[in-house]
Every structure is written in structure tokens, then in C-alpha cells.
Amino acid sequence: MHRSDGMMLGEGQEIEITGIIMRSQMIRGQSIATITNGNETYKVIGKEPLANGIAKVSGILGESEGETVLYANSVETIFGDLAKNECKKIAEGAGKTIPIMDIEPLVTDEIMNALKPKIAEAARKILTARKLGRFILLRFHGDADGVSGAMALTKLCRMYAIQQNSAVYSVKDAMKDLAQIHYETMPLVIILDFGSSDESAEGIQLLKASGAEVLVIDHHPCGEKIKKNSDLFVSPWIVDDAQNAEHETFGPEPKTLNAKQKTGDPSQYPAGYLAVEVARAGGLNNENYEVEPLSRISCAGDKSGIMKIDEKDKERALVLDYMASYSGFGNNLDFYENIMKKPELFQSMLLQAKEKIEQIYESVGKTAKITEESGIKIVSIDLEKLAKKHEFPSKGKIATRVFESTQHECSNTGKPLVVIGYGGGSVVFRVNEDAVARGIEANRIIEQIKESMPDFAETGGGHAKAASVRVRDGFEQNVAKEAVEIIKRLVGSKSIS
């Protein structure tokens, strides 16, 4: 048997290794486990129980059932900060030997070129966790963007995947995850397509305090706390200019830039697409799995224009949204993938999804109120009677359908448009490009709502063109009216109609 430094290890040789104990079990009165320090890995056999964790094991190499094993003479379990430091050192050492693919992103522009180092680091963290046998928990947002990204990451390595139907990683979510990872050694928790806002800070802090490593992949506008709380934050909103010094000069030291200082809209780089790039950097490609189509589904689901999509991509995204509305399938992501491969069932779901959207849209006219404020067309919709909880279409989908129809009318004239849907404990916003150009941004409206109505607005966020906020039941219409007043202030209107 050889060590990584090339030295031969032979039967009867006494060795000592400090590493991560995993897959520990008792068989016929013997404790059997695996220990790795990131470079060497041994099967360990001992008389005393070997608990999962960090330990220093001394023993003699021998043979059992045709393989080299380490017969443990002594086991010293390491706890506390020493264990955390040792685990971090092991992970760093193991990560250095993992090859990462240096490939062009599917979208080649300034933002994606700047994100390449973080994408490579994310791939390295995931592959390092796989190499060390660490537990990986993936929480993905329950829509086409989140599902497609989760499908890509879970093809890179085995993960326990949980669907998340909220944009906030709450303390309640953290408590559920802590119960899952409590006995794991330095687990890796991946939060995909949500969790960037400061409202997720407390939940993520609990993960960090438990000893978990936290990786966040998201494309929503981020708060300051996420950059401090996560071990790695992959986001188009925060990019490093070190890779783009030829375009912008900010002095000799690398600086972190808001992506708005670069080209393009950061929100247009969906988290599912970013996850695909992480998977590609980790070695996943169209030869071992059709990964690139997932990026197009992600873009279709989030109405992103960063890459060319066709009608089939839109249909796949719609079916994923339809399925996700009814489900929280745990780690059974294969169910989503299998539906996409069954033409008859896929077409049935697609037809149902389209019919449900159109049925709801036909009823919208009875509740919609159209006004104009300072040249801004505002469509307000009472969603209380239209959207059913945990069913398709969601409040956001209904607002999007109304927006797309009204936008078709506004696009010819260049009229700014804002759609506000309220009901069922939330208020959702859809904003067109012309409104954004005049300073009307959905996430900005929500931030001002939180300031002006702190007793009614709870959690929320999103993009400049699409966002939502949870509000106290019964006060949705009040918040919607306040949003109209905020729009007036944002465009400088002095009149209140």
C-alpha cells in the first residue's frame, strides 16, 4: 500500500493518523469504521466503539478479507475547537488534490468571468465533502429555477435534498436541518436560489454555530449579513474585480464590487444556471449527464434573457413549476427528472398547467383595478379568491400572467408598468423595464414597505422586476395601497389621487 508521498506501507507497520471517522458500525463485537485525513484512507478495526468525528488513531497495518486495514490500538477522540480546526485543515488538504475543470461559462460576459473563481471554489467544496464522506444537505427553492439547479448538483455527488417553498431560511428551517445533521462531522449545507436576504441571517448563524459549512448559491439582491455568515456566497450581485482589472482600475488591492457597477442585470443570472456552472466545473458535462439543458430551463423559469431558450425549455420550466407547487418531495429529485422523460405524463401536466393559468386569467378581469400615476400604469389584483394555497398557479404565477398580457399592450408605447397582486398573506410585484428605468424596482418598493409598515410587513424580497412580501393576514390590501403611494414618491409625484 502506498501513501500520497509515495512511501510504501506494509503489513505489520505501526502508524498514527489523525482524521475524520465515518461509517462507524459494530459487527460481531468489533468496531469497524473508515478514517481519512484527506490524503490517506484506511478501514479501521477496533475493540472499542469508534464514534463518527475527529480522532487520532494509532495501530498496526494488517489484512482482512483481502484488503489492508488498520488494527487500532488506541483511539483519541478530539472535541471542540481542536476538532473544528483539524477538520478544516483536513478539508483544505483534501481540496488541493481535487481537479477543477477550467472551462468557459455557457454565458461569457463580464459578470460570469468574474464569478469563475467562486464557481470553482464551490465545486471544490462539494467535491471535497464527497471525497471525505461528509454529509451534504441541499435546500433548493421550489420552482423551476431551484429544481433545475438541484438536479444538476445532485448529479455531481450524492446529497440529501429538501424543497424549500419560502424565500427566507428561517430559524424554524434551521432547527429542522440541525436535527438532520446533528451527529454529522462538519456537514456541508447548500442553500440554493434563496437565503440571500438579512432575514435569513439568524437561521444561517445557527448552522454555522453547529459546525456546518454553509454554501449559498443565489441571484436575489443580498444583504450584508450573508457575506459574513456563509463560508462561500456565489452570487452575481457580489463579484470580484481581480479577474477584470483590465476593464476597471480600483487600485492595487482586489475589491468586492456590486455587480451593478458591471454590465447586465445581476438578477438575470438564475441560481439554477449558476448551479449548472458549479456542476460543470466539478466535471459534469453532456457526455456523462445532459446538464446544459438544465441551465436553459432555469432561465426559462425565471424569465431570464442571458441565453437563448425555446418553447420546449419554457414548457419544461412550466411543468416543473406545476409539480413543485404541489410537492415537497424530500430528496426524491428523480421524480421530477422521470416526469420529464415520460412524454404522455409530461404532456398531461403541461396541458393542465396551461389550462389552470388561463382559467384563472379569465377571472382576473373581475378583480383587477387599473390606474395611472405619473405616467406609470398600475394594475392591482385581488388574489384572495383566485389563488389557492399549495396549488397551481401560485400568486406569483397569476401576477406574471397578468403582467405578460398587459406588458404586450405597453411594449409598443414604452409605458412603464407595475402589477400588484395581494391576498393570502402576501403582496407580489411585477415591474417592466420601462418602470425600472424610472426608478421603480420591486425589491426597492418592498424595502420601503418594511420601513413604513413594520407592524404589517414580515419577510420578503426578490428582484428589481419581480418580488413579494409576506404580510399579516387581513392587511394585504393596505400594503398594496401603500405600495402605490411609494411608487408615487419614487417617481416624484406630488399629487395623491
Coordinates of C-alpha atoms in Angstrom, one line a residue:
M1 CA 0.0 0.0 0.0
H2 CA 1.3 3.5 -0.9
R3 CA 0.9 6.8 0.9
S4 CA 0.4 10.0 -1.1
D5 CA 4.0 10.9 -0.7
G6 CA 5.0 7.6 -2.5
M7 CA 6.3 5.7 0.6
M8 CA 5.3 2.1 0.8
L9 CA 3.2 1.0 3.8
G10 CA 3.4 -2.7 4.7
E11 CA 1.7 -5.2 6.8
G12 CA 2.8 -5.1 10.4
Q13 CA 3.9 -1.4 10.2
E14 CA 2.8 0.8 13.1
I15 CA 1.2 4.1 12.1
E16 CA -0.7 7.0 13.6
I17 CA -3.3 9.0 11.7
T18 CA -5.5 12.0 12.7
G19 CA -8.6 12.2 10.5
I20 CA -12.3 12.0 10.1
I21 CA -14.0 8.8 11.4
M22 CA -17.0 7.9 9.3
R23 CA -19.4 5.0 8.6
S24 CA -18.8 3.6 12.0
Q25 CA -20.6 0.4 13.0
M26 CA -20.4 -2.7 15.3
I27 CA -20.1 -6.1 13.6
R28 CA -19.7 -9.3 15.6
G29 CA -18.3 -7.5 18.6
Q30 CA -15.8 -5.4 16.5
S31 CA -16.0 -1.7 15.7
I32 CA -15.4 -1.1 12.0
A33 CA -15.1 2.3 10.5
T34 CA -13.3 4.4 7.9
I35 CA -10.8 7.1 8.7
T36 CA -9.3 9.7 6.3
N37 CA -7.1 12.6 6.6
G38 CA -7.8 13.8 3.0
N39 CA -4.8 12.0 1.6
E40 CA -4.8 8.5 3.1
T41 CA -7.9 6.5 3.8
Y42 CA -8.0 3.3 5.9
K43 CA -10.5 0.8 7.1
V44 CA -10.2 0.7 10.9
I45 CA -11.0 -2.3 13.1
G46 CA -11.0 -1.9 16.9
K47 CA -12.4 -3.4 20.0
E48 CA -13.9 -0.2 21.4
P49 CA -16.7 1.7 19.6
L50 CA -15.4 4.2 17.0
A51 CA -17.7 7.3 17.0
N52 CA -18.1 9.4 13.9
G53 CA -16.0 12.6 14.4
I54 CA -12.4 13.7 14.5
A55 CA -9.9 11.2 16.2
K56 CA -6.3 10.3 16.4
V57 CA -5.9 6.5 15.8
S58 CA -2.7 4.5 16.4
G59 CA -2.4 0.9 15.3
I60 CA -0.8 -1.7 13.1
L61 CA -1.5 -2.3 9.5
G62 CA -2.8 -5.8 8.6
E63 CA -5.0 -7.6 6.3
S64 CA -8.7 -8.6 6.5
E65 CA -10.7 -10.3 3.7
G66 CA -8.1 -9.4 1.1
E67 CA -7.7 -5.7 2.0
T68 CA -5.3 -3.6 4.1
V69 CA -6.8 -2.5 7.4
L70 CA -5.6 -0.6 10.4
Y71 CA -6.0 -2.5 13.6
A72 CA -6.5 0.2 16.3
N73 CA -4.5 0.0 19.5
S74 CA -5.6 3.4 20.7
V75 CA -8.2 6.0 19.7
E76 CA -8.2 9.5 21.0
T77 CA -11.4 11.5 20.1
I78 CA -10.8 15.2 19.5
F79 CA -13.5 17.7 20.6
G80 CA -14.4 21.4 20.4
D81 CA -12.3 24.0 18.6
L82 CA -9.4 21.5 18.1
A83 CA -11.8 19.2 16.2
K84 CA -13.1 22.1 14.1
N85 CA -9.6 23.3 13.3
E86 CA -8.4 19.8 12.4
C87 CA -11.4 19.1 10.2
K88 CA -10.8 22.4 8.4
K89 CA -7.2 21.5 7.9
I90 CA -8.1 18.1 6.5
A91 CA -10.7 19.6 4.2
E92 CA -8.2 22.2 2.9
G93 CA -5.6 19.5 2.3
A94 CA -8.0 17.2 0.5
G95 CA -9.3 20.0 -1.6
K96 CA -5.9 20.9 -3.0
T97 CA -5.7 17.5 -4.8
I98 CA -9.1 17.8 -6.5
P99 CA -9.0 18.8 -10.1
I100 CA -11.4 21.5 -11.2
M101 CA -12.4 22.0 -14.8
D102 CA -11.2 25.3 -16.3
I103 CA -13.9 25.8 -18.9
E104 CA -15.7 28.7 -20.4
P105 CA -19.1 29.5 -18.9
L106 CA -22.1 28.9 -21.0
V107 CA -22.6 32.6 -20.8
T108 CA -19.4 34.5 -21.4
D109 CA -19.6 38.1 -20.2
E110 CA -18.0 40.3 -17.5
I111 CA -20.1 39.1 -14.6
M112 CA -19.7 35.4 -15.3
N113 CA -15.9 35.7 -15.9
A114 CA -15.7 37.5 -12.6
L115 CA -17.7 34.7 -10.9
K116 CA -15.5 31.9 -12.3
P117 CA -13.2 31.7 -9.2
K118 CA -16.2 31.4 -6.8
I119 CA -17.8 28.8 -9.0
A120 CA -14.6 26.8 -9.0
E121 CA -14.4 27.2 -5.2
A122 CA -18.0 26.0 -4.8
A123 CA -17.3 22.9 -7.0
R124 CA -14.1 22.2 -4.9
K125 CA -16.1 22.4 -1.6
I126 CA -18.7 20.0 -2.9
L127 CA -16.1 17.5 -4.3
T128 CA -14.0 17.8 -1.1
A129 CA -17.1 16.9 1.0
R130 CA -17.7 13.9 -1.3
K131 CA -14.1 12.8 -1.0
L132 CA -14.2 12.9 2.8
G133 CA -17.5 11.2 3.0
R134 CA -19.1 14.2 4.7
F135 CA -22.9 14.6 4.8
I136 CA -24.3 17.1 2.3
L137 CA -27.7 18.7 2.8
L138 CA -29.2 20.7 -0.1
R139 CA -32.1 23.1 0.3
F140 CA -33.5 24.3 -3.0
H141 CA -36.2 26.7 -3.8
G142 CA -39.4 25.1 -5.0
D143 CA -39.6 26.4 -8.6
A144 CA -38.2 25.6 -12.0
D145 CA -35.0 27.6 -11.2
G146 CA -34.3 25.9 -7.9
V147 CA -35.3 22.4 -9.1
S148 CA -33.2 22.5 -12.2
G149 CA -30.2 23.7 -10.2
A150 CA -30.7 21.0 -7.6
M151 CA -30.9 18.3 -10.4
A152 CA -27.5 19.5 -11.6
L153 CA -25.8 19.5 -8.2
T154 CA -27.2 16.1 -7.1
K155 CA -25.7 14.6 -10.3
L156 CA -22.3 15.8 -9.2
C157 CA -22.5 13.8 -6.0
R158 CA -25.0 12.4 -3.5
M159 CA -26.9 14.9 -1.4
Y160 CA -29.9 14.9 0.8
A161 CA -32.2 17.4 -0.9
I162 CA -35.1 19.3 0.6
Q163 CA -37.5 21.5 -1.3
Q164 CA -38.0 25.0 0.2
N165 CA -41.1 27.0 -0.5
S166 CA -40.1 30.2 1.2
A167 CA -37.6 32.8 0.1
V168 CA -36.3 33.0 3.7
Y169 CA -34.1 30.5 5.5
S170 CA -35.9 30.8 8.9
V171 CA -34.9 29.7 12.4
K172 CA -37.6 27.0 12.0
D173 CA -35.8 25.7 8.9
A174 CA -32.5 25.7 10.7
M175 CA -34.0 23.7 13.6
K176 CA -35.2 21.1 11.2
D177 CA -31.8 20.9 9.5
L178 CA -29.9 20.8 12.8
A179 CA -32.0 17.7 13.8
Q180 CA -30.8 16.1 10.5
I181 CA -27.1 17.0 10.7
H182 CA -26.7 16.9 14.5
Y183 CA -24.5 13.8 14.5
E184 CA -22.6 14.5 11.4
T185 CA -19.0 15.7 11.2
M186 CA -18.6 19.1 9.6
P187 CA -21.6 18.6 7.2
L188 CA -21.9 20.8 4.1
V189 CA -25.2 22.7 3.8
I190 CA -26.1 24.2 0.4
I191 CA -28.8 26.8 0.1
L192 CA -29.9 27.2 -3.5
D193 CA -32.0 30.0 -5.0
F194 CA -33.0 31.7 -1.7
G195 CA -31.5 32.8 1.6
S196 CA -29.6 35.9 0.5
S197 CA -31.6 38.5 2.5
D198 CA -30.7 39.6 6.0
E199 CA -33.9 37.9 7.2
S200 CA -32.1 34.5 6.7
A201 CA -29.2 35.6 8.8
E202 CA -30.4 34.0 12.1
G203 CA -31.0 30.6 10.6
I204 CA -27.7 30.5 8.8
Q205 CA -25.9 31.6 12.0
L206 CA -27.4 28.6 13.8
L207 CA -26.0 26.3 11.0
K208 CA -22.5 27.9 11.4
A209 CA -22.6 27.6 15.2
S210 CA -23.4 23.8 14.8
G211 CA -20.1 23.3 12.9
A212 CA -21.7 23.1 9.5
E213 CA -20.0 24.6 6.4
V214 CA -22.5 26.8 4.5
L215 CA -22.5 27.4 0.8
V216 CA -25.2 29.8 -0.6
I217 CA -25.9 30.0 -4.4
D218 CA -28.4 32.7 -5.2
H219 CA -29.2 35.5 -7.6
H220 CA -31.5 37.6 -5.5
P221 CA -30.3 41.0 -4.1
C222 CA -28.4 40.3 -1.0
G223 CA -28.0 41.8 2.5
E224 CA -24.7 42.5 4.2
K225 CA -25.0 39.7 6.7
I226 CA -25.0 36.8 4.2
K227 CA -21.5 37.7 3.1
K228 CA -20.3 37.3 6.7
N229 CA -22.4 34.3 7.8
S230 CA -21.8 31.9 4.8
D231 CA -18.5 30.2 4.2
L232 CA -19.0 30.8 0.5
F233 CA -21.5 33.0 -1.3
V234 CA -21.9 32.6 -5.0
S235 CA -23.9 35.5 -6.4
P236 CA -23.8 37.8 -9.4
W237 CA -24.5 40.7 -7.1
I238 CA -21.1 40.4 -5.5
V239 CA -18.2 39.8 -7.8
D240 CA -14.5 40.3 -7.5
D241 CA -12.8 42.6 -9.9
A242 CA -9.5 40.8 -9.7
Q243 CA -10.4 38.9 -12.9
N244 CA -11.4 42.1 -14.7
A245 CA -8.7 44.5 -13.8
E246 CA -8.2 45.4 -17.5
H247 CA -11.7 46.8 -17.6
E248 CA -11.8 48.7 -14.3
T249 CA -9.0 50.0 -12.1
F250 CA -9.6 50.4 -8.4
G251 CA -6.0 50.4 -7.1
P252 CA -3.6 47.5 -6.3
E253 CA -5.9 45.7 -3.8
P254 CA -8.7 43.5 -5.1
K255 CA -12.2 44.9 -4.1
T256 CA -15.6 43.4 -3.9
L257 CA -18.0 45.1 -6.3
N258 CA -21.7 45.3 -6.6
A259 CA -22.5 43.8 -10.0
K260 CA -24.5 46.8 -11.0
Q261 CA -21.1 48.5 -11.5
K262 CA -20.5 45.9 -14.2
T263 CA -22.6 45.1 -17.2
G264 CA -26.0 43.5 -17.1
D265 CA -28.8 42.9 -14.5
P266 CA -27.4 40.6 -11.8
S267 CA -30.9 39.1 -11.2
Q268 CA -30.9 37.8 -14.8
Y269 CA -28.3 35.1 -13.8
P270 CA -30.6 32.5 -12.2
A271 CA -29.4 30.3 -9.3
G272 CA -30.2 27.2 -11.3
Y273 CA -27.9 28.3 -14.1
L274 CA -25.1 29.2 -11.5
A275 CA -25.5 25.7 -10.1
V276 CA -25.1 24.2 -13.5
E277 CA -21.8 26.1 -13.9
V278 CA -20.7 24.7 -10.5
A279 CA -21.6 21.2 -11.7
R280 CA -19.7 21.7 -14.9
A281 CA -16.6 23.0 -13.0
G282 CA -16.9 19.8 -11.0
G283 CA -16.6 17.6 -14.1
L284 CA -20.3 17.2 -15.1
N285 CA -20.8 17.5 -18.8
N286 CA -23.1 16.5 -21.5
E287 CA -21.2 13.2 -22.0
N288 CA -22.0 11.9 -18.5
Y289 CA -25.3 13.8 -18.0
E290 CA -27.3 16.3 -20.0
V291 CA -26.5 19.2 -17.8
E292 CA -26.6 22.2 -20.2
P293 CA -30.4 21.9 -20.9
L294 CA -31.0 22.5 -17.2
S295 CA -29.5 25.9 -17.5
R296 CA -32.0 26.8 -20.2
I297 CA -34.9 25.5 -18.1
S298 CA -33.6 27.7 -15.2
C299 CA -33.5 30.7 -17.5
A300 CA -37.0 30.0 -18.9
G301 CA -38.5 29.6 -15.4
D302 CA -37.1 32.9 -14.2
K303 CA -37.7 34.8 -17.5
S304 CA -34.0 35.4 -18.0
G305 CA -32.6 36.6 -21.3
I306 CA -29.0 35.7 -20.7
M307 CA -29.2 32.7 -23.1
K308 CA -31.3 31.6 -26.0
I309 CA -34.3 29.5 -24.9
D310 CA -37.0 27.8 -27.0
E311 CA -40.6 26.8 -26.5
K312 CA -39.6 23.4 -25.2
D313 CA -37.5 25.0 -22.4
K314 CA -40.5 27.1 -21.4
E315 CA -42.7 24.0 -21.3
R316 CA -40.3 22.1 -19.2
A317 CA -40.0 25.0 -16.8
L318 CA -43.8 25.3 -16.6
V319 CA -44.2 21.6 -15.8
L320 CA -41.5 21.8 -13.0
D321 CA -43.3 24.8 -11.6
Y322 CA -46.6 22.9 -11.7
M323 CA -45.1 19.9 -9.9
A324 CA -43.3 22.0 -7.3
S325 CA -46.5 23.8 -6.4
Y326 CA -48.0 20.6 -5.1
S327 CA -44.9 19.0 -3.6
G328 CA -42.0 19.0 -1.2
F329 CA -40.6 15.7 -2.4
G330 CA -37.7 15.5 0.1
N331 CA -34.7 14.2 -1.6
N332 CA -36.6 12.4 -4.4
L333 CA -35.5 14.7 -7.2
D334 CA -35.5 11.7 -9.5
F335 CA -39.3 12.1 -9.6
Y336 CA -39.0 15.4 -11.3
E337 CA -36.5 14.1 -13.8
N338 CA -38.5 11.0 -14.5
I339 CA -41.6 13.0 -15.4
M340 CA -39.6 14.9 -18.0
K341 CA -38.8 11.6 -19.7
K342 CA -42.4 10.3 -19.9
P343 CA -43.9 12.2 -22.9
E344 CA -47.6 11.2 -22.2
L345 CA -47.5 12.2 -18.5
F346 CA -45.4 15.3 -19.3
Q347 CA -47.9 16.5 -21.9
S348 CA -50.8 15.8 -19.5
M349 CA -49.2 18.0 -16.8
L350 CA -48.3 20.7 -19.3
L351 CA -51.9 20.8 -20.6
Q352 CA -53.3 21.0 -17.0
A353 CA -50.8 23.8 -16.1
K354 CA -51.7 25.9 -19.1
E355 CA -55.5 25.4 -18.7
K356 CA -55.3 26.4 -15.0
I357 CA -53.4 29.6 -15.8
E358 CA -55.9 30.6 -18.5
Q359 CA -58.9 29.7 -16.3
I360 CA -57.5 32.0 -13.6
Y361 CA -56.6 34.7 -16.0
E362 CA -60.2 34.8 -17.4
S363 CA -61.3 35.6 -13.8
V364 CA -58.8 38.3 -13.2
G365 CA -60.9 41.0 -15.0
K366 CA -63.4 40.9 -12.2
T367 CA -60.9 41.9 -9.6
A368 CA -58.3 43.9 -11.5
K369 CA -58.1 47.7 -11.0
I370 CA -56.2 49.7 -13.5
T371 CA -54.9 53.2 -12.6
E372 CA -52.2 55.5 -13.9
E373 CA -49.9 57.5 -11.6
S374 CA -47.4 60.0 -13.0
G375 CA -47.3 58.1 -16.3
I376 CA -46.9 54.7 -14.6
K377 CA -49.6 52.1 -15.4
I378 CA -50.6 50.2 -12.2
V379 CA -52.7 47.0 -12.3
S380 CA -53.9 45.9 -8.9
I381 CA -55.3 42.4 -8.5
D382 CA -57.1 40.9 -5.5
L383 CA -55.7 37.4 -5.4
E384 CA -57.6 36.2 -2.4
K385 CA -60.3 34.4 -4.4
L386 CA -58.0 33.4 -7.3
A387 CA -55.1 31.6 -5.8
K388 CA -55.5 28.5 -3.7
K389 CA -52.8 27.7 -1.1
H390 CA -50.4 25.0 -2.1
E391 CA -52.0 24.7 -5.6
F392 CA -51.1 25.8 -9.1
P393 CA -50.9 28.5 -10.2
S394 CA -49.4 30.4 -7.3
K395 CA -50.0 34.1 -6.6
G396 CA -46.7 34.9 -8.4
K397 CA -47.7 32.9 -11.5
I398 CA -51.0 34.7 -11.7
A399 CA -49.3 38.1 -11.4
T400 CA -46.9 37.1 -14.1
R401 CA -49.6 36.0 -16.4
V402 CA -51.4 39.4 -16.0
F403 CA -48.1 41.2 -16.3
E404 CA -47.2 39.4 -19.6
S405 CA -50.6 40.2 -21.1
T406 CA -50.6 43.8 -20.1
Q407 CA -46.9 44.2 -21.0
H408 CA -47.7 43.2 -24.5
E409 CA -50.0 46.3 -24.7
C410 CA -47.4 48.6 -23.1
S411 CA -44.4 47.5 -25.0
N412 CA -45.5 49.3 -28.2
T413 CA -45.7 52.6 -26.4
G414 CA -42.9 52.2 -23.9
K415 CA -45.2 52.8 -21.0
P416 CA -43.9 51.9 -17.5
L417 CA -46.0 49.1 -15.9
V418 CA -46.4 47.7 -12.4
V419 CA -48.6 44.8 -11.5
I420 CA -49.5 44.4 -7.8
G421 CA -51.2 41.3 -6.6
Y422 CA -52.4 41.0 -3.0
G423 CA -54.1 38.4 -0.8
G424 CA -53.5 35.2 1.1
G425 CA -50.9 36.8 3.4
S426 CA -48.7 38.3 0.7
V427 CA -48.3 41.0 -1.9
V428 CA -46.4 40.3 -5.1
F429 CA -45.0 42.7 -7.7
R430 CA -44.1 42.6 -11.3
V431 CA -42.3 45.5 -13.0
N432 CA -41.3 46.1 -16.6
E433 CA -38.1 47.5 -17.9
D434 CA -39.5 51.0 -18.6
A435 CA -40.6 51.3 -15.0
V436 CA -37.2 50.1 -13.7
A437 CA -35.6 52.8 -15.9
R438 CA -37.7 55.4 -13.9
G439 CA -36.5 54.1 -10.5
I440 CA -39.4 51.7 -9.8
E441 CA -37.9 48.5 -8.6
A442 CA -39.9 45.7 -6.9
N443 CA -37.4 44.9 -4.2
R444 CA -37.0 48.7 -3.5
I445 CA -40.7 49.0 -3.0
I446 CA -40.7 46.1 -0.5
E447 CA -37.8 47.7 1.4
Q448 CA -39.8 50.9 1.8
I449 CA -42.9 49.0 2.8
K450 CA -40.9 47.3 5.6
E451 CA -39.8 50.8 6.8
S452 CA -43.2 52.5 6.5
M453 CA -45.3 49.5 7.7
P454 CA -43.1 47.5 10.1
D455 CA -46.0 46.1 12.0
F456 CA -47.6 44.6 8.9
A457 CA -44.8 43.6 6.6
E458 CA -42.9 40.5 7.7
T459 CA -40.4 38.9 5.3
G460 CA -39.8 39.3 1.6
G461 CA -37.6 40.2 -1.2
G462 CA -36.7 39.4 -4.8
H463 CA -35.5 41.2 -7.9
A464 CA -36.0 44.6 -9.4
K465 CA -38.7 43.2 -11.7
A466 CA -40.2 40.5 -9.5
A467 CA -40.6 40.4 -5.8
S468 CA -43.0 39.5 -3.0
V469 CA -43.5 40.3 0.7
R470 CA -45.4 38.4 3.4
V471 CA -47.8 40.5 5.4
R472 CA -50.1 40.0 8.3
D473 CA -53.4 38.4 7.3
G474 CA -56.1 40.9 6.6
F475 CA -53.7 43.8 5.8
E476 CA -52.8 42.8 2.3
Q477 CA -54.9 45.5 0.6
N478 CA -53.5 48.1 3.0
V479 CA -49.9 47.2 2.0
A480 CA -50.9 47.2 -1.7
K481 CA -52.3 50.8 -1.3
E482 CA -49.1 51.8 0.5
A483 CA -47.1 50.4 -2.5
V484 CA -49.0 52.7 -4.8
E485 CA -48.1 55.6 -2.6
I486 CA -44.4 54.5 -2.6
I487 CA -44.5 54.4 -6.4
K488 CA -45.8 57.9 -6.5
R489 CA -42.9 59.1 -4.3
L490 CA -40.3 57.2 -6.3
V491 CA -41.4 59.0 -9.5
G492 CA -41.6 62.3 -7.7
S493 CA -45.4 62.7 -7.9
K494 CA -46.8 65.4 -5.7
S495 CA -50.5 64.6 -6.3
I496 CA -52.4 61.9 -4.5
S497 CA -55.5 60.8 -6.3

